[in-house]
Short mmCIF file of N, CA, C and O in Angstrom, two decimals:
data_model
loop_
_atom_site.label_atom_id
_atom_site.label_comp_id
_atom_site.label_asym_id
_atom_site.label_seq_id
_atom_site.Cartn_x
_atom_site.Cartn_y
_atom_site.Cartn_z
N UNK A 210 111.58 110.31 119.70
CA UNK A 210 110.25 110.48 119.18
C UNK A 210 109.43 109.28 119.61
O UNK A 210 109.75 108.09 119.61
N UNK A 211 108.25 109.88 119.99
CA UNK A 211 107.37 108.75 119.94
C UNK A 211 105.80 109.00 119.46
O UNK A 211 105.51 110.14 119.10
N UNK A 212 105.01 108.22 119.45
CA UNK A 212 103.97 108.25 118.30
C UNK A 212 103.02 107.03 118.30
O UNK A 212 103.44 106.02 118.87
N UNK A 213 101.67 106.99 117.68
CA UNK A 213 101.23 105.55 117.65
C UNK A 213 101.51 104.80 115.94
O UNK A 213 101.43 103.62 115.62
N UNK A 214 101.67 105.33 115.57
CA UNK A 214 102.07 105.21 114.22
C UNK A 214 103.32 106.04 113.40
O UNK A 214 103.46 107.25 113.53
N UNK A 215 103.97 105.41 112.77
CA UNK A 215 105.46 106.10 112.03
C UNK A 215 105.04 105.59 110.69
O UNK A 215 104.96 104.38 110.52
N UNK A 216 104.82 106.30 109.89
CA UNK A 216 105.38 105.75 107.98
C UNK A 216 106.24 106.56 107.20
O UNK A 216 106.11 107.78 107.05
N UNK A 217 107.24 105.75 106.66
CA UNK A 217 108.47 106.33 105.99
C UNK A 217 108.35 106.23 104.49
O UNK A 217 108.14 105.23 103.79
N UNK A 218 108.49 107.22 104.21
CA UNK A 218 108.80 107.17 102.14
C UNK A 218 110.12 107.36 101.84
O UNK A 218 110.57 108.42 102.27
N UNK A 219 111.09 106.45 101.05
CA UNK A 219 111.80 106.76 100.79
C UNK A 219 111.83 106.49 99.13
O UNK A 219 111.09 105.68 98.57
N UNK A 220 112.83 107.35 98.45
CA UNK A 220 112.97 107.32 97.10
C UNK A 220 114.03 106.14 96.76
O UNK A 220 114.66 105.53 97.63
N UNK A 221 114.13 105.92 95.48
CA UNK A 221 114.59 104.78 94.93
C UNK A 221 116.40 104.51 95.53
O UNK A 221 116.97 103.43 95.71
N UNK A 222 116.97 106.02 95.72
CA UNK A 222 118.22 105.70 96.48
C UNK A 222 118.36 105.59 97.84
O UNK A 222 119.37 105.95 98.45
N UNK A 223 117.29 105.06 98.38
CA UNK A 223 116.98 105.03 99.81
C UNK A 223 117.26 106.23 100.83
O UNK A 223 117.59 106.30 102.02
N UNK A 224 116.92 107.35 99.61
CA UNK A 224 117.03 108.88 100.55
C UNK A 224 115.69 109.14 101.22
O UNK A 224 114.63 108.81 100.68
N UNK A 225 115.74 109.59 102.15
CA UNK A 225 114.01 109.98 103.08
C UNK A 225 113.78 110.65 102.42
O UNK A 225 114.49 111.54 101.97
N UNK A 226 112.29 110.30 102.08
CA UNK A 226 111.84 111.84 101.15
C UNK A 226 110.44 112.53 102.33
O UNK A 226 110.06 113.70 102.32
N UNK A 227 110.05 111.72 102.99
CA UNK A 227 108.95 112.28 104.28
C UNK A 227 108.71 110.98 105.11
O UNK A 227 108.77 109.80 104.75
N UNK A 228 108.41 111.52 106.33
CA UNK A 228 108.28 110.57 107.72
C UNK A 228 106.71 111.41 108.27
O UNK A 228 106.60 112.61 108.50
N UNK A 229 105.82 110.53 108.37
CA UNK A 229 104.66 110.57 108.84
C UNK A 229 103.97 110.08 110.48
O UNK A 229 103.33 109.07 110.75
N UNK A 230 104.35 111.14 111.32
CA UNK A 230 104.14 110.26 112.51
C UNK A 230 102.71 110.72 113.20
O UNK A 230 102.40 111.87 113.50
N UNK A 231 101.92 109.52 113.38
CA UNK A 231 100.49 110.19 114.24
C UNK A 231 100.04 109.54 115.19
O UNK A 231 100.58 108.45 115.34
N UNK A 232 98.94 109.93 116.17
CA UNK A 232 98.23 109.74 117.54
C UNK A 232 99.51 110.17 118.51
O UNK A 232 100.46 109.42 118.72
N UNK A 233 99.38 111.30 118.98
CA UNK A 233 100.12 111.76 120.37
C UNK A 233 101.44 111.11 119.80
O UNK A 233 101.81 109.94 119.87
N UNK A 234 102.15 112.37 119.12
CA UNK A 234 103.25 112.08 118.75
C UNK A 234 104.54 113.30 119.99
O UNK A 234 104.30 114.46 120.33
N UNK A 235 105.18 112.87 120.18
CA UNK A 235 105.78 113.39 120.68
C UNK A 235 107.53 113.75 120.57
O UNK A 235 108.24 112.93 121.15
N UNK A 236 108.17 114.77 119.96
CA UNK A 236 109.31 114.85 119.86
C UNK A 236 110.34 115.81 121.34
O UNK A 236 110.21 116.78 122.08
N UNK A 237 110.87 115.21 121.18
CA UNK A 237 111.98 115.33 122.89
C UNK A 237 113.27 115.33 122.77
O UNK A 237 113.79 114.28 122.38
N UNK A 238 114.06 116.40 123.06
CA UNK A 238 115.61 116.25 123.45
C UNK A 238 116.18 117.34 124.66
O UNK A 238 115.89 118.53 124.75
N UNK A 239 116.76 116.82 125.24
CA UNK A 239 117.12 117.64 126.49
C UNK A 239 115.80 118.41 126.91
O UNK A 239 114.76 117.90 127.32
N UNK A 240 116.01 119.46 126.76
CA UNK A 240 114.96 120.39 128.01
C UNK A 240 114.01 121.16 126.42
O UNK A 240 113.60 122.31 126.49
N UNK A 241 113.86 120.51 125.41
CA UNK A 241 112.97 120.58 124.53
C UNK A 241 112.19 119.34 124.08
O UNK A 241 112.59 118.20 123.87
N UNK A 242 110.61 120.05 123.94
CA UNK A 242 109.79 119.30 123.90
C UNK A 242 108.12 119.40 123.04
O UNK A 242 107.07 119.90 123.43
N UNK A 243 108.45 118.72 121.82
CA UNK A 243 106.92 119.44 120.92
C UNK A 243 105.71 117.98 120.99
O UNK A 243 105.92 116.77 121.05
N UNK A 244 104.90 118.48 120.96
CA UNK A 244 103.50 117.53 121.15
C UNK A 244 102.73 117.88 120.14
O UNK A 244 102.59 119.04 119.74
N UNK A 245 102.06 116.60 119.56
CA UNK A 245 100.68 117.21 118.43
C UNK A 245 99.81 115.46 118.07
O UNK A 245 100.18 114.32 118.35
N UNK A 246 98.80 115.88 117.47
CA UNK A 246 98.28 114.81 117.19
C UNK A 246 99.12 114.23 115.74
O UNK A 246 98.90 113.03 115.57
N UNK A 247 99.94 114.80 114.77
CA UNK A 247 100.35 114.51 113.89
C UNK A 247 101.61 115.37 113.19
O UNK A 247 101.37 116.45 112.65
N UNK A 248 103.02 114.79 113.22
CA UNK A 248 103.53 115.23 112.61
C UNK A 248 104.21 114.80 111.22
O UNK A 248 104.37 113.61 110.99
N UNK A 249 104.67 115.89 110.20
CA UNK A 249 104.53 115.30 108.74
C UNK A 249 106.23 116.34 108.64
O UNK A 249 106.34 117.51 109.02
N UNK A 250 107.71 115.20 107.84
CA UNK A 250 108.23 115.41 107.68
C UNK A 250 108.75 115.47 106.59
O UNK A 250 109.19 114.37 106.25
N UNK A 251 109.01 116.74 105.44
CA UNK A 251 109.10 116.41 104.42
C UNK A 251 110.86 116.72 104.02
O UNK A 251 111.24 117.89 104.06
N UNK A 252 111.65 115.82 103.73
CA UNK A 252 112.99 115.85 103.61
C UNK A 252 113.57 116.71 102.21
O UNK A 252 114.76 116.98 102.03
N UNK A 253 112.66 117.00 101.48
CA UNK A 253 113.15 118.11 100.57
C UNK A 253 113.92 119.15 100.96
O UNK A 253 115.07 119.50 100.68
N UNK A 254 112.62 119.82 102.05
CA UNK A 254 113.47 121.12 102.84
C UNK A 254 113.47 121.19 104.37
O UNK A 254 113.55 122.17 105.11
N UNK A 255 113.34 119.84 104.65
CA UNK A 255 114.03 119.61 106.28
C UNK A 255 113.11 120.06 106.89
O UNK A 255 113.44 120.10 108.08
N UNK A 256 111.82 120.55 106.70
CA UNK A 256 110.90 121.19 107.82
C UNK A 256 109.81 120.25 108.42
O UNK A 256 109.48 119.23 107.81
N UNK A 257 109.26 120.57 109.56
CA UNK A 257 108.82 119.44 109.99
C UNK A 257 106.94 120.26 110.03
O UNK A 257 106.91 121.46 109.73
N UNK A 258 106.02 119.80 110.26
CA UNK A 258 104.66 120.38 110.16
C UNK A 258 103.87 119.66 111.54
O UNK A 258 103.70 118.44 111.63
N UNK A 259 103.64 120.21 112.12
CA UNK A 259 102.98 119.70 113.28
C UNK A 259 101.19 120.01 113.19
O UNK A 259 100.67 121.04 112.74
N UNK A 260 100.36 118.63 113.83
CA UNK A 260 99.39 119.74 113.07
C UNK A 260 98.02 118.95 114.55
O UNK A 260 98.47 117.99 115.18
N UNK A 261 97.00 119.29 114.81
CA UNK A 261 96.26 118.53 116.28
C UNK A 261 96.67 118.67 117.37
O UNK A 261 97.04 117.78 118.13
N UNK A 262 96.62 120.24 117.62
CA UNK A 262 96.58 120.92 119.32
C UNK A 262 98.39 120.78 119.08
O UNK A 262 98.97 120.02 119.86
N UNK A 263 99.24 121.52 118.01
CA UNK A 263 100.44 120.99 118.79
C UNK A 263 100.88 122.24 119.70
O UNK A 263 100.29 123.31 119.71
N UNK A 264 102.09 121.92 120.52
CA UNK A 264 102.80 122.36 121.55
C UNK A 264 103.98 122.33 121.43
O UNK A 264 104.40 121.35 120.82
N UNK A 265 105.17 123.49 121.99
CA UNK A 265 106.27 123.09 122.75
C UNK A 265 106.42 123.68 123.82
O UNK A 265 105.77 124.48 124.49
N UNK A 266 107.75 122.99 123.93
CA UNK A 266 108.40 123.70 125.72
C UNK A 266 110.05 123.82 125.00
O UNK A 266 110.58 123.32 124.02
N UNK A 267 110.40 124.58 125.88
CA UNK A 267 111.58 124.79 125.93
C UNK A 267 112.12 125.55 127.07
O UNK A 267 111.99 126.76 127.29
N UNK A 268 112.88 124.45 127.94
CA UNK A 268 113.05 125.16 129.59
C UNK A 268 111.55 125.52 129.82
O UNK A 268 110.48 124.96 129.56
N UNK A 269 111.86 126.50 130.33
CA UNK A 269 110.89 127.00 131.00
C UNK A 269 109.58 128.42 130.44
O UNK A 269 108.93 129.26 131.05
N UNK A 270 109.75 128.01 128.92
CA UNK A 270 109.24 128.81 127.72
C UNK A 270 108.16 127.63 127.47
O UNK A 270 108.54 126.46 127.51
N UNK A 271 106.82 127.94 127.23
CA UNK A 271 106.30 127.31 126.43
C UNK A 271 105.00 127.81 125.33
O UNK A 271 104.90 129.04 125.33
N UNK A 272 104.03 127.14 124.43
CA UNK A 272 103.63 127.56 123.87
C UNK A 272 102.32 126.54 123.50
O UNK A 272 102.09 125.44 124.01
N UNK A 273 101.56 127.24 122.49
CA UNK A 273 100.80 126.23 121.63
C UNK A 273 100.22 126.91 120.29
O UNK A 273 100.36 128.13 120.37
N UNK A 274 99.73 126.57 119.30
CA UNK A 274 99.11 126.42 118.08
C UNK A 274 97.73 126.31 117.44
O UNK A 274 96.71 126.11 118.11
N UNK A 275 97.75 126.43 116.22
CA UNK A 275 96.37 126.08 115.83
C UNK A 275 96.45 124.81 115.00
O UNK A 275 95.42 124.31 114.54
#
């Protein structure tokens, strides 16, 4: 991942409770690849929210959003 900014919340047992990443954030592994101006991770239920033109790829699949 990369990003111009990262902020982490964690709860009192040092469990993640959400990860806040923004300006041209970018998440990457192998031949997958999502882009957005901001993504918001909330560790309750593991889902991630992408949100400012985001995108992925995958191989040779790709896409975009509102």
């Amino acid at each position: 991942m990369s990003c111009g900014t990262l902020t982490a919340a964690f709860s009192g047992t040092n469990e993640l409770q959400q990860l806040v990443a923004e300006t041209q954030v970018i998440l990457e592994q192998d031949t997958n690849r999502f882009t957005a101006g901001k993504a918001v991770y909330t560790g309750a239920d593991g889902m991630v929210e992408l949100t400012g033109n985001p995108s992925w790829r995958s191989g040779l699949r790709e896409g975009k959003g509102d």
